[in-house]
PDB file of C-alpha atoms and ligand atoms in Angstrom:
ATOM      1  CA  UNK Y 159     -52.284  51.214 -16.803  1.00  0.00           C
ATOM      2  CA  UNK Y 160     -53.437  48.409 -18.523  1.00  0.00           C
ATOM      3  CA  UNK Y 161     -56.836  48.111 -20.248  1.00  0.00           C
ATOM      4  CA  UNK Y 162     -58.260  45.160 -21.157  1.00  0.00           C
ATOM      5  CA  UNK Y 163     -62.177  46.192 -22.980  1.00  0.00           C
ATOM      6  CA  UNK Y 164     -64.288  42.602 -23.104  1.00  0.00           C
ATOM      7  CA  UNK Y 165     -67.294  42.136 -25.022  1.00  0.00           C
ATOM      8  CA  UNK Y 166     -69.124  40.222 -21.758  1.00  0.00           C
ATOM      9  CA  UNK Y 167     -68.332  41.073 -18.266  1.00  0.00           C
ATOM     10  CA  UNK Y 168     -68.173  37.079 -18.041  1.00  0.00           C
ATOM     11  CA  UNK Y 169     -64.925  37.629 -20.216  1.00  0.00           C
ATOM     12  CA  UNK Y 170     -63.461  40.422 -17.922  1.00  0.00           C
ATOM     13  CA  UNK Y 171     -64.249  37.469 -14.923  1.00  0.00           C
ATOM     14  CA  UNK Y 172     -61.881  35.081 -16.323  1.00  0.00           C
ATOM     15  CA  UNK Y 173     -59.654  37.441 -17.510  1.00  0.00           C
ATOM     16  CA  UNK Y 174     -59.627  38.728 -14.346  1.00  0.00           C
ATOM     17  CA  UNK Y 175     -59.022  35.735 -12.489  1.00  0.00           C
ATOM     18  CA  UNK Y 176     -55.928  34.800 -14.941  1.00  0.00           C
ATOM     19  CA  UNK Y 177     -54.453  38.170 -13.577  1.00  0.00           C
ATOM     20  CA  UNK Y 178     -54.848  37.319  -9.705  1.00  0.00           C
ATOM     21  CA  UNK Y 179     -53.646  33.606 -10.477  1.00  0.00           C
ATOM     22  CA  UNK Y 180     -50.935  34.188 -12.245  1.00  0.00           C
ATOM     23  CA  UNK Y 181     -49.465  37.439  -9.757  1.00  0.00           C
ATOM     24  CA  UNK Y 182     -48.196  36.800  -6.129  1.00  0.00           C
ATOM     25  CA  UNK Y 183     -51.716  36.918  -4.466  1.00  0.00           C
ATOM     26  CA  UNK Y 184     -51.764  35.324  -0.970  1.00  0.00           C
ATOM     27  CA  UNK Y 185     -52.505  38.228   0.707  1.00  0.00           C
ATOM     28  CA  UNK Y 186     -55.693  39.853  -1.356  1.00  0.00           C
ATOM     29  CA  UNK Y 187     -57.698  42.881  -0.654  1.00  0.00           C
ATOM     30  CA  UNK Y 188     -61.106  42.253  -1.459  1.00  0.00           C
ATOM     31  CA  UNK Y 189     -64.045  44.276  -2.987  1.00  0.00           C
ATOM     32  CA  UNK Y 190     -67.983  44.207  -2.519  1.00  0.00           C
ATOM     33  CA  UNK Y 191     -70.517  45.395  -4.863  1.00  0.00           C
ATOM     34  CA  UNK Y 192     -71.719  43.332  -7.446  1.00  0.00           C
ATOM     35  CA  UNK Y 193     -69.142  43.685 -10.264  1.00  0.00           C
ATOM     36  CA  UNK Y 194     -66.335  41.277  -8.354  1.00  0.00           C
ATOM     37  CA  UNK Y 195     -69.171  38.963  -8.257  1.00  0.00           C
ATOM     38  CA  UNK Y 196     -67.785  37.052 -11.572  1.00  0.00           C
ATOM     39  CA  UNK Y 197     -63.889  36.731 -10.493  1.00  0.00           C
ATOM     40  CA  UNK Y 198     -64.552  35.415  -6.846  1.00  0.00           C
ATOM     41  CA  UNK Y 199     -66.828  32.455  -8.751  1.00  0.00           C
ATOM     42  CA  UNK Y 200     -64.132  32.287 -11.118  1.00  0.00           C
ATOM     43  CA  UNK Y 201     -61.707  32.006  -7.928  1.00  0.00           C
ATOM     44  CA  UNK Y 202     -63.930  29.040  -6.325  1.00  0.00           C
ATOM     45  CA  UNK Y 203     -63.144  26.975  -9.578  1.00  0.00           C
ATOM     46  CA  UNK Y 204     -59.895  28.100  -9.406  1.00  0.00           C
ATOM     47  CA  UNK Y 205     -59.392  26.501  -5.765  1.00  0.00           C
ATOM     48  CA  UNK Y 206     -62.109  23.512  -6.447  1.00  0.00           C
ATOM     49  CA  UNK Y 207     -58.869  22.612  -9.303  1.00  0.00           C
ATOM     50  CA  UNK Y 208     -56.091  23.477  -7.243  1.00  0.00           C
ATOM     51  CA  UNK Y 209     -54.781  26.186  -9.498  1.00  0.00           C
ATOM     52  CA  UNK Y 210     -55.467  28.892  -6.539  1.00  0.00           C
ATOM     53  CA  UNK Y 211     -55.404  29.533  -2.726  1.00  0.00           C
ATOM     54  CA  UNK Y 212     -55.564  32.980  -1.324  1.00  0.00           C
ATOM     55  CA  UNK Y 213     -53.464  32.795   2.133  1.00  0.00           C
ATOM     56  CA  UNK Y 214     -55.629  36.402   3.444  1.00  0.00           C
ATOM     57  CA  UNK Y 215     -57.633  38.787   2.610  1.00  0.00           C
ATOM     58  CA  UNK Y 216     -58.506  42.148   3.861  1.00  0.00           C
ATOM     59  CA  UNK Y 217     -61.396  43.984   2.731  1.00  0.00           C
ATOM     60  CA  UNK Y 218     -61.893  47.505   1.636  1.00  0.00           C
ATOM     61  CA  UNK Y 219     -64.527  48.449   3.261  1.00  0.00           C
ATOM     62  CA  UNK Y 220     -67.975  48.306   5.396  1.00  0.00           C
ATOM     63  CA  UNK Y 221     -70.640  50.054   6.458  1.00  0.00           C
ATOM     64  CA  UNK Y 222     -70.971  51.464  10.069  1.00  0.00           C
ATOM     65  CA  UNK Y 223     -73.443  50.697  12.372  1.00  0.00           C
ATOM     66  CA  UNK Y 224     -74.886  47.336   9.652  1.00  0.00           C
ATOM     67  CA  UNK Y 225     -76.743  44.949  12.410  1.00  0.00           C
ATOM     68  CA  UNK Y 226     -73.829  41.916  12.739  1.00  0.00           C
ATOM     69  CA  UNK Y 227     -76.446  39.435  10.683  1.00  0.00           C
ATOM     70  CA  UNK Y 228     -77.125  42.071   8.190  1.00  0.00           C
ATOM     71  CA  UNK Y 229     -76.910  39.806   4.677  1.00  0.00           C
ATOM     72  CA  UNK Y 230     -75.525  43.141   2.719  1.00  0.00           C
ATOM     73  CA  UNK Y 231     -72.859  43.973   5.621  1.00  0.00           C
ATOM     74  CA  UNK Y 232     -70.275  43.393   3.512  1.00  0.00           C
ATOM     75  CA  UNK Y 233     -68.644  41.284   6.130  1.00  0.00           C
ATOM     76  CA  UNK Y 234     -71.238  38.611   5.596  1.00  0.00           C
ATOM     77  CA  UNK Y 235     -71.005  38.995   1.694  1.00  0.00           C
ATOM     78  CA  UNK Y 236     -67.660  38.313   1.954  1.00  0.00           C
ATOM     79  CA  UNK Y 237     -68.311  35.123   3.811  1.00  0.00           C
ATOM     80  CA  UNK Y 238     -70.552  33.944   1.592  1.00  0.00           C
ATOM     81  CA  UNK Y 239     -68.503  34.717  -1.411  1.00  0.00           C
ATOM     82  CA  UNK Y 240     -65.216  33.689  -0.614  1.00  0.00           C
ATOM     83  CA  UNK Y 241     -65.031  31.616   2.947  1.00  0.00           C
ATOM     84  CA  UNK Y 242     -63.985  28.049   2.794  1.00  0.00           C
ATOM     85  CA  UNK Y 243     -63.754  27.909  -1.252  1.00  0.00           C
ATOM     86  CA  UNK Y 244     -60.585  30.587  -1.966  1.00  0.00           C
ATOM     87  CA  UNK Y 245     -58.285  29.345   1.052  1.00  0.00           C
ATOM     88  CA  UNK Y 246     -59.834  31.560   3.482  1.00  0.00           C
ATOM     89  CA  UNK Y 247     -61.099  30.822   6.749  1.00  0.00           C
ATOM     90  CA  UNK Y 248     -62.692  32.906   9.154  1.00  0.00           C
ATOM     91  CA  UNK Y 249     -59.510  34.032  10.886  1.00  0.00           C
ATOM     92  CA  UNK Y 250     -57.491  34.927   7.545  1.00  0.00           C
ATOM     93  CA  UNK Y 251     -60.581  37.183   6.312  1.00  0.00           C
ATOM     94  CA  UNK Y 252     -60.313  40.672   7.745  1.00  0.00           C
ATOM     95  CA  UNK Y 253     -62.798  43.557   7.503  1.00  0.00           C
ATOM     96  CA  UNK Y 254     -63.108  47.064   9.100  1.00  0.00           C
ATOM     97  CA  UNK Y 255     -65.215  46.573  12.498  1.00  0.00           C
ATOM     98  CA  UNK Y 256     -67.965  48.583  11.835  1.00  0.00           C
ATOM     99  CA  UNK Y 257     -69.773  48.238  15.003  1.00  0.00           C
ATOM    100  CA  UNK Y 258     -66.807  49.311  17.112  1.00  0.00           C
ATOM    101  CA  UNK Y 259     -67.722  51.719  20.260  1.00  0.00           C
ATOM    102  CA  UNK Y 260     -65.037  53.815  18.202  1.00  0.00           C
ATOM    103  CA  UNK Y 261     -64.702  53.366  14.859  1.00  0.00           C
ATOM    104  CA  UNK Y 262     -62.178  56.096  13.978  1.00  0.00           C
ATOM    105  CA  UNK Y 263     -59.822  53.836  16.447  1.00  0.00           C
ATOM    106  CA  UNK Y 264     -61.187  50.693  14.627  1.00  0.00           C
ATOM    107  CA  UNK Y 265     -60.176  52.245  11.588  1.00  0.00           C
ATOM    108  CA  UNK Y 266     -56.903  53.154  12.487  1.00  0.00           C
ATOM    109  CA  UNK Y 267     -56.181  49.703  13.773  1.00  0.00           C
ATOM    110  CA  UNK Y 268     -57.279  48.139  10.320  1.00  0.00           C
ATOM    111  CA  UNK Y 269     -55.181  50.382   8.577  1.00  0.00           C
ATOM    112  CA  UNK Y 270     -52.058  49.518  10.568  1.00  0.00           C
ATOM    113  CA  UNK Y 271     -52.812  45.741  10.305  1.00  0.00           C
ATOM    114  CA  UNK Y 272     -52.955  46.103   6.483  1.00  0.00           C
ATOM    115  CA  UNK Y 273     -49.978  47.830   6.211  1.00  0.00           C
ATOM    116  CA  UNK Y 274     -48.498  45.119   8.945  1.00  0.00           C
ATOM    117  CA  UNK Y 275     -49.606  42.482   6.115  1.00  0.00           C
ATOM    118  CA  UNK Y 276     -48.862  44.018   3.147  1.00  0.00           C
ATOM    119  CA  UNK Y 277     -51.816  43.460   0.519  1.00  0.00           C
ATOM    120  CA  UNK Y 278     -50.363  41.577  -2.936  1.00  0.00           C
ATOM    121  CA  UNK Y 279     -52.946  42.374  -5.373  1.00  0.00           C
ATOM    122  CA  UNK Y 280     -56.269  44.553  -4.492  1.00  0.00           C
ATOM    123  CA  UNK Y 281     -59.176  43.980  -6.455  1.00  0.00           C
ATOM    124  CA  UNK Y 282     -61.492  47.615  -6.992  1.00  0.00           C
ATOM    125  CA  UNK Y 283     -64.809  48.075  -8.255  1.00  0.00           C
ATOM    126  CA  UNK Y 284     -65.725  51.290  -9.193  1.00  0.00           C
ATOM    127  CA  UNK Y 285     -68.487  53.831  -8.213  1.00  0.00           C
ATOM    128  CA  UNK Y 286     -70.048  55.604 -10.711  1.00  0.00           C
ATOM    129  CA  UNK Y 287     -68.820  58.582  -8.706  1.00  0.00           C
ATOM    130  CA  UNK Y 288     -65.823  57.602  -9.560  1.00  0.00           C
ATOM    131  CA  UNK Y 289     -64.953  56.201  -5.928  1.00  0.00           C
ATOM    132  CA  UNK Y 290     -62.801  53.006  -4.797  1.00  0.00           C
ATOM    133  CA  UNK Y 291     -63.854  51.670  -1.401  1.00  0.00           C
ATOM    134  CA  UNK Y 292     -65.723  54.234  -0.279  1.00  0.00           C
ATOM    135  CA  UNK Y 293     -63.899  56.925  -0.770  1.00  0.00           C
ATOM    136  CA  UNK Y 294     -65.775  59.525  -2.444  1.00  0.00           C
ATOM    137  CA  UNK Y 295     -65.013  62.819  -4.072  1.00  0.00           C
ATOM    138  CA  UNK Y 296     -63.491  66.488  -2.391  1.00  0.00           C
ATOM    139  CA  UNK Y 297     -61.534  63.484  -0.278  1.00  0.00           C
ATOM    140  CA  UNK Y 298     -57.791  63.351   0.397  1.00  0.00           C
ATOM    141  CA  UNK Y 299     -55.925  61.544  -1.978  1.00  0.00           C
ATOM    142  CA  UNK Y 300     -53.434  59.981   0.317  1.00  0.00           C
ATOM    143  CA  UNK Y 301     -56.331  59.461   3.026  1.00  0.00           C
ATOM    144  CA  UNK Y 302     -55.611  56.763   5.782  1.00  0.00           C
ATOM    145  CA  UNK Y 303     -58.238  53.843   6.294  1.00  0.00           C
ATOM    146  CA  UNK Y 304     -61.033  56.452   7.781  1.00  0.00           C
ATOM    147  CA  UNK Y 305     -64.872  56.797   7.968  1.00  0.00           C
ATOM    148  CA  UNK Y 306     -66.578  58.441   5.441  1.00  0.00           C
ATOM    149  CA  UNK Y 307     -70.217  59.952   4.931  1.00  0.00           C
ATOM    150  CA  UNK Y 308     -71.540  57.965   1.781  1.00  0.00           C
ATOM    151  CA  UNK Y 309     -72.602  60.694  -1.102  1.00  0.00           C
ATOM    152  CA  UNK Y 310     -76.087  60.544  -1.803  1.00  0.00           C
ATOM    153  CA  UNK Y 311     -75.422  58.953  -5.163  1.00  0.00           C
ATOM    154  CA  UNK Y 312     -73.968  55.728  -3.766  1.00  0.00           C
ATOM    155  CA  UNK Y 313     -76.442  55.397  -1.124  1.00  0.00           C
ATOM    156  CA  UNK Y 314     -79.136  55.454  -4.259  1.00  0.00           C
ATOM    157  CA  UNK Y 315     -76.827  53.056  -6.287  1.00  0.00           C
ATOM    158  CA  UNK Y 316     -77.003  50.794  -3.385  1.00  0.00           C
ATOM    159  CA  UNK Y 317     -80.581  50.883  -2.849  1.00  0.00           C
ATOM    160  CA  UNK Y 318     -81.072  48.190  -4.565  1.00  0.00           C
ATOM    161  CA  UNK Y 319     -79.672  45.980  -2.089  1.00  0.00           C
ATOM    162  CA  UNK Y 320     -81.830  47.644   0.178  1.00  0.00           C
ATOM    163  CA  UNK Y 321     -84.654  46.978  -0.769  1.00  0.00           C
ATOM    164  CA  UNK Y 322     -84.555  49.632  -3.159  1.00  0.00           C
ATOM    165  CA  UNK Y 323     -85.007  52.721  -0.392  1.00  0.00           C
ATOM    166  CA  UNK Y 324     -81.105  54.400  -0.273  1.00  0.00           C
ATOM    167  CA  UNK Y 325     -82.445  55.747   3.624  1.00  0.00           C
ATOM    168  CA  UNK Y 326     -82.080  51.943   4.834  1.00  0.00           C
ATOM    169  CA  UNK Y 327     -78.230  52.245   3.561  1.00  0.00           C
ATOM    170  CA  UNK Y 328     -76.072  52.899   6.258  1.00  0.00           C
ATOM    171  CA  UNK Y 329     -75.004  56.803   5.766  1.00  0.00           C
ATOM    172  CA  UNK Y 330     -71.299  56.205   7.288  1.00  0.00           C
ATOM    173  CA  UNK Y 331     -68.691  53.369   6.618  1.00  0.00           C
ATOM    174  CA  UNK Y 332     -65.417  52.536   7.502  1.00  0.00           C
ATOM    175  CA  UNK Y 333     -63.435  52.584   4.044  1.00  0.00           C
ATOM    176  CA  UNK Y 334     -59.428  51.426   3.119  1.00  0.00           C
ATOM    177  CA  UNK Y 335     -58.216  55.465   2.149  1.00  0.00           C
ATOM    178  CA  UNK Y 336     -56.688  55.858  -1.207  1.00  0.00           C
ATOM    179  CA  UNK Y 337     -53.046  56.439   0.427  1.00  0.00           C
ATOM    180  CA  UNK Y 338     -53.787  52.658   1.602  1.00  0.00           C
ATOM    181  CA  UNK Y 339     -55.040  51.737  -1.553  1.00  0.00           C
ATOM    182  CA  UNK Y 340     -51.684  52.694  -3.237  1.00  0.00           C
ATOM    183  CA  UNK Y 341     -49.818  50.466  -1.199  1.00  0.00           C
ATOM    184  CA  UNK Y 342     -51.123  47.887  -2.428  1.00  0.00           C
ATOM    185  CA  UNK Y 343     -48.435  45.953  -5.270  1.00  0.00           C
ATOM    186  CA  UNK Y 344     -50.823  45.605  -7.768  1.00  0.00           C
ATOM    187  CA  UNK Y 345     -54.353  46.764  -8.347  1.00  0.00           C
ATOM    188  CA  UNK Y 346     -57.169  45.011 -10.448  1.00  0.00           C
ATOM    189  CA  UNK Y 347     -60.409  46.987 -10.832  1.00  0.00           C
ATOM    190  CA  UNK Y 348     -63.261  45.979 -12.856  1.00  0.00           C
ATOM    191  CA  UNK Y 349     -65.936  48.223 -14.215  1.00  0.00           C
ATOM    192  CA  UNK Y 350     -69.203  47.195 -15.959  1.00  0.00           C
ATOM    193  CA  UNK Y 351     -71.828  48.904 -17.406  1.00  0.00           C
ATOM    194  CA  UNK Y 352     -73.284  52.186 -19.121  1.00  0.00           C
ATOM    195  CA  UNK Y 353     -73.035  53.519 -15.580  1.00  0.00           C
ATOM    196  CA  UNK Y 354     -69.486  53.089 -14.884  1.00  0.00           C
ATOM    197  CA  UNK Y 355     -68.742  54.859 -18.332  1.00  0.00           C
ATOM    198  CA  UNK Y 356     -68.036  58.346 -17.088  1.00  0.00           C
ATOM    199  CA  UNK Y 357     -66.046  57.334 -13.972  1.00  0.00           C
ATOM    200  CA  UNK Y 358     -63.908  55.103 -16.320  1.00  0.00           C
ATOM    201  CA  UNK Y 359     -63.040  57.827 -18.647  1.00  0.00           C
ATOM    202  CA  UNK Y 360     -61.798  59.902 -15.867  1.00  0.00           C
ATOM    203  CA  UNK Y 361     -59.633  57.210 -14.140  1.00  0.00           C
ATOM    204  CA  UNK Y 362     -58.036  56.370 -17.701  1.00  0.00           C
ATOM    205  CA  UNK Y 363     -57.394  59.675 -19.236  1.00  0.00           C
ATOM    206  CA  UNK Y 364     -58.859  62.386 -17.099  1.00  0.00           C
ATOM    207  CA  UNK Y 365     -56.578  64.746 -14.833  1.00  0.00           C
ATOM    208  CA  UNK Y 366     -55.874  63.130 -11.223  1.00  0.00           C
ATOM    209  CA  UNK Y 367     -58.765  64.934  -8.894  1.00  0.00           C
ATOM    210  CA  UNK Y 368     -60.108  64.517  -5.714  1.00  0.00           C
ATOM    211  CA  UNK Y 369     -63.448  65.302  -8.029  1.00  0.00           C
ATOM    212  CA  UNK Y 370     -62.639  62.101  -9.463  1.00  0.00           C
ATOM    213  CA  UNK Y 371     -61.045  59.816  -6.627  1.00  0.00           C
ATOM    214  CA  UNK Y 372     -60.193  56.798  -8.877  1.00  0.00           C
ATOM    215  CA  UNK Y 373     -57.970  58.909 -10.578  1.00  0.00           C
ATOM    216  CA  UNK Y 374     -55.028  58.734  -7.819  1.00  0.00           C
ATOM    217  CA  UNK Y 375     -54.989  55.253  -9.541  1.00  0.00           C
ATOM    218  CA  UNK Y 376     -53.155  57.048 -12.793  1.00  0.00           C
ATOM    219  CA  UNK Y 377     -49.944  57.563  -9.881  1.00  0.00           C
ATOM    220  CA  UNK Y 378     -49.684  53.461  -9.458  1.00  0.00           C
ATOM    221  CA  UNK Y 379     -47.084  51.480 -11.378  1.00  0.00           C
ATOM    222  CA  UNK Y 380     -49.054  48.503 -11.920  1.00  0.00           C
ATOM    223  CA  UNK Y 381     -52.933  48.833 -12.455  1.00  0.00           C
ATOM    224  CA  UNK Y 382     -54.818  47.027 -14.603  1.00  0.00           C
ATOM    225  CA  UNK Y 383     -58.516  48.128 -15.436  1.00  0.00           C
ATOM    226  CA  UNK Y 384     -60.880  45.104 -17.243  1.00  0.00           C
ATOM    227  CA  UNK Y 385     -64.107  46.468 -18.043  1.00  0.00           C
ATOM    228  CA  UNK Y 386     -67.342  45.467 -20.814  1.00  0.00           C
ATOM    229  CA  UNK Y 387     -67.733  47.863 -24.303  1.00  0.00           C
ATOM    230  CA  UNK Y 388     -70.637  49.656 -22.730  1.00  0.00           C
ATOM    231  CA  UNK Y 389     -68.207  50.900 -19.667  1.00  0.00           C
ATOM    232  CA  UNK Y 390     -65.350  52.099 -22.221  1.00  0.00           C
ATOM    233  CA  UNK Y 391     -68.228  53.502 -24.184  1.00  0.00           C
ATOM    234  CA  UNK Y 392     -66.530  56.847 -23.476  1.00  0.00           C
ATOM    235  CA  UNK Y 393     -62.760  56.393 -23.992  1.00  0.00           C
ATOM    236  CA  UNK Y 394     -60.763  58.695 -26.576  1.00  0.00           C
ATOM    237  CA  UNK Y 395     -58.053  55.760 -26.785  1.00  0.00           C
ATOM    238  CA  UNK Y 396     -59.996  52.670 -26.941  1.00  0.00           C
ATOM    239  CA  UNK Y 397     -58.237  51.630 -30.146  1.00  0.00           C
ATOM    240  CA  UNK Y 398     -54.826  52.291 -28.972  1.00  0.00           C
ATOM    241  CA  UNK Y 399     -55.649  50.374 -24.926  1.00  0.00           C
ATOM    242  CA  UNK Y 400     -56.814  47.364 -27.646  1.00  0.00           C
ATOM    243  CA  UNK Y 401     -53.907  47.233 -29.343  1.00  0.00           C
ATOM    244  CA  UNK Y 402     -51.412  46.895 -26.338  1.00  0.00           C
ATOM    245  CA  UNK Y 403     -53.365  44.467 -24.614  1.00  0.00           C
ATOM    246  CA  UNK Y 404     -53.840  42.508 -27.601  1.00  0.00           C
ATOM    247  CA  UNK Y 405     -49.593  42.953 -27.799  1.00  0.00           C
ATOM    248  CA  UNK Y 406     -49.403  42.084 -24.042  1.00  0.00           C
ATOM    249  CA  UNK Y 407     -51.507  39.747 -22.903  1.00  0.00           C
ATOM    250  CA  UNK Y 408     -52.720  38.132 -25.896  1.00  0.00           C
ATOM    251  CA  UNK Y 409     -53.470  35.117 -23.840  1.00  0.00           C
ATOM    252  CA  UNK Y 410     -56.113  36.744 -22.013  1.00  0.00           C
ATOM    253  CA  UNK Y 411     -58.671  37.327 -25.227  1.00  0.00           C
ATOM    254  CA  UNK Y 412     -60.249  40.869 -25.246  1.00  0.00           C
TER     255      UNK Y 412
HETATM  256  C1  GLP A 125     -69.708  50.079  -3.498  1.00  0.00           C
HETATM  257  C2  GLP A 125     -68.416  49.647  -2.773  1.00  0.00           C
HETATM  258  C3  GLP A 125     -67.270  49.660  -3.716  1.00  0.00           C
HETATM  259  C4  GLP A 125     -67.763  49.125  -5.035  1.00  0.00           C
HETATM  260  C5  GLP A 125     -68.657  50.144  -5.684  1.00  0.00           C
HETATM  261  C6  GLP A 125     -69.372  49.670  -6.930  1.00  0.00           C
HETATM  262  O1  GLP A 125     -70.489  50.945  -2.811  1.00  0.00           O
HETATM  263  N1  GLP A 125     -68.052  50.346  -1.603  1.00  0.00           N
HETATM  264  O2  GLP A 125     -66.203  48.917  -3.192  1.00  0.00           O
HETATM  265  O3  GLP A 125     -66.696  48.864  -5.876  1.00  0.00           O
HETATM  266  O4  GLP A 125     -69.515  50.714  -4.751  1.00  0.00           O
HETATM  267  O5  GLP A 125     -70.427  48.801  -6.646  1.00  0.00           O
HETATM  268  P1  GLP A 125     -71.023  47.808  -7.709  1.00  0.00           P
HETATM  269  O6  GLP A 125     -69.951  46.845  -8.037  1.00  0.00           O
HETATM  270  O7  GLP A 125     -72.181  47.120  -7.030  1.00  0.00           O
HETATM  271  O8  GLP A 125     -71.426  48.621  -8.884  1.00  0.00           O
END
């Protein structure tokens, strides 16, 4: 793993956005949430200049059962975010049908059509669970793209997007499993915040759990984690993860 500890989560952002430039990236798997919020406006300028065009994407996840015009189906983020301003139209930017009649069969037919594709880079938040996607803990840790019961934690950390009551977030989703996860060639997760800080510690330097699903992430050969001080408040090796980034990647200021 790399770790790359900003002082600004603006400075993660660009940093970020160096990483997915500068790797093989046209076909991306995509995150929601709020923390990839800073690389995919960091990804417009970088297509506005003509320094980046992502050929696909396919997201990690969505909620099942989110009304089609829903603004928070993450679908419609998704389009907002990234649609006509990354090199991605409405055909090349795939997401998990979550109002299928069937969505274990709608999430069996994503999963197949990402491993068809063949995802370049995947970009990961992080829940302060310590899930990617939405896979959340006591999960398999080579779990196919599947639908999950959100934990009662991440339905309150999503409140706030609606309208701060977590029993108007959908209770099931459609999430990427970590097994697909992994297949990805490279992974990029970002983590921001005083709330991220325990679920960082654990993907960096605790023991690989199903208590803490981000951990799987230890098993990848190329992963690099960018987060702000306050989210690496709690790592033992802090001093050590500055050192090598400063030694290998001292373009990309930390
Ligand atoms: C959400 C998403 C994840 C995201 C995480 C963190 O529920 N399913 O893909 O990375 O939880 O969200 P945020 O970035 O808003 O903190």
């Amino acid at each position: 793993m790399d770790i790359g500890i900003f002082h600004t989560s603006d400075e993660a952002a660009r940093a970020a956005a160096q990483i997915v430039i500068e790797k093989p990236h046209s076909t991306l798997g995509v995150a929601t949430g709020s923390t990839p919020l800073g690389l995919y406006a960091e990804l417009r300028k970088a297509w506005q200049d003509g320094r980046f065009s992502a050929s696909s994407a396919y997201a990690l996840d969505e909620y099942v059962g989110i009304d089609a015009d829903h603004p928070e189906g993450y679908r419609n983020v998704l389009r907002r975010e990234l649609l006509g301003q990354t090199g991605l139209t409405g055909e090349t930017l795939h997401t998990p049908d979550g109002n299928a009649e069937d969505p274990v069969a709608a999430a069996a037919a994503y999963d197949f059509a990402i491993g068809a594709a063949g995802v370049d880079l995947q970009i990961l938040g992080l829940g302060s669970d310590g899930h990617i996607g939405f896979n959340e803990p006591g999960g398999s840790l080579v779990s196919r793209t599947h639908v999950e019961v959100l934990a009662s934690t991440t339905r309150h950390d999503n409140a706030r997007f609606f309208g701060n009551d977590p029993e108007a977030v959908p209770a099931t989703c459609i999430t990427q499993g970590l097994g697909t996860i992994m297949e990805a060639k490279v992974l990029l997760l970002l983590a921001f915040g005083a709330g991220k800080a325990e679920a960082v510690t654990h993907l960096v330097e605790g023991a690989v759990s199903a208590a803490w699903p981000c951990t799987i992430m230890q098993m990848h050969p190329e992963v690099y984690v960018l987060t702000d001080e306050e989210a690496a408040a709690g790592l033992e090796h802090a001093d050590l993860y500055r050192e090598r980034w400063s030694a290998l990647h001292s373009e990309r200021r930390a």
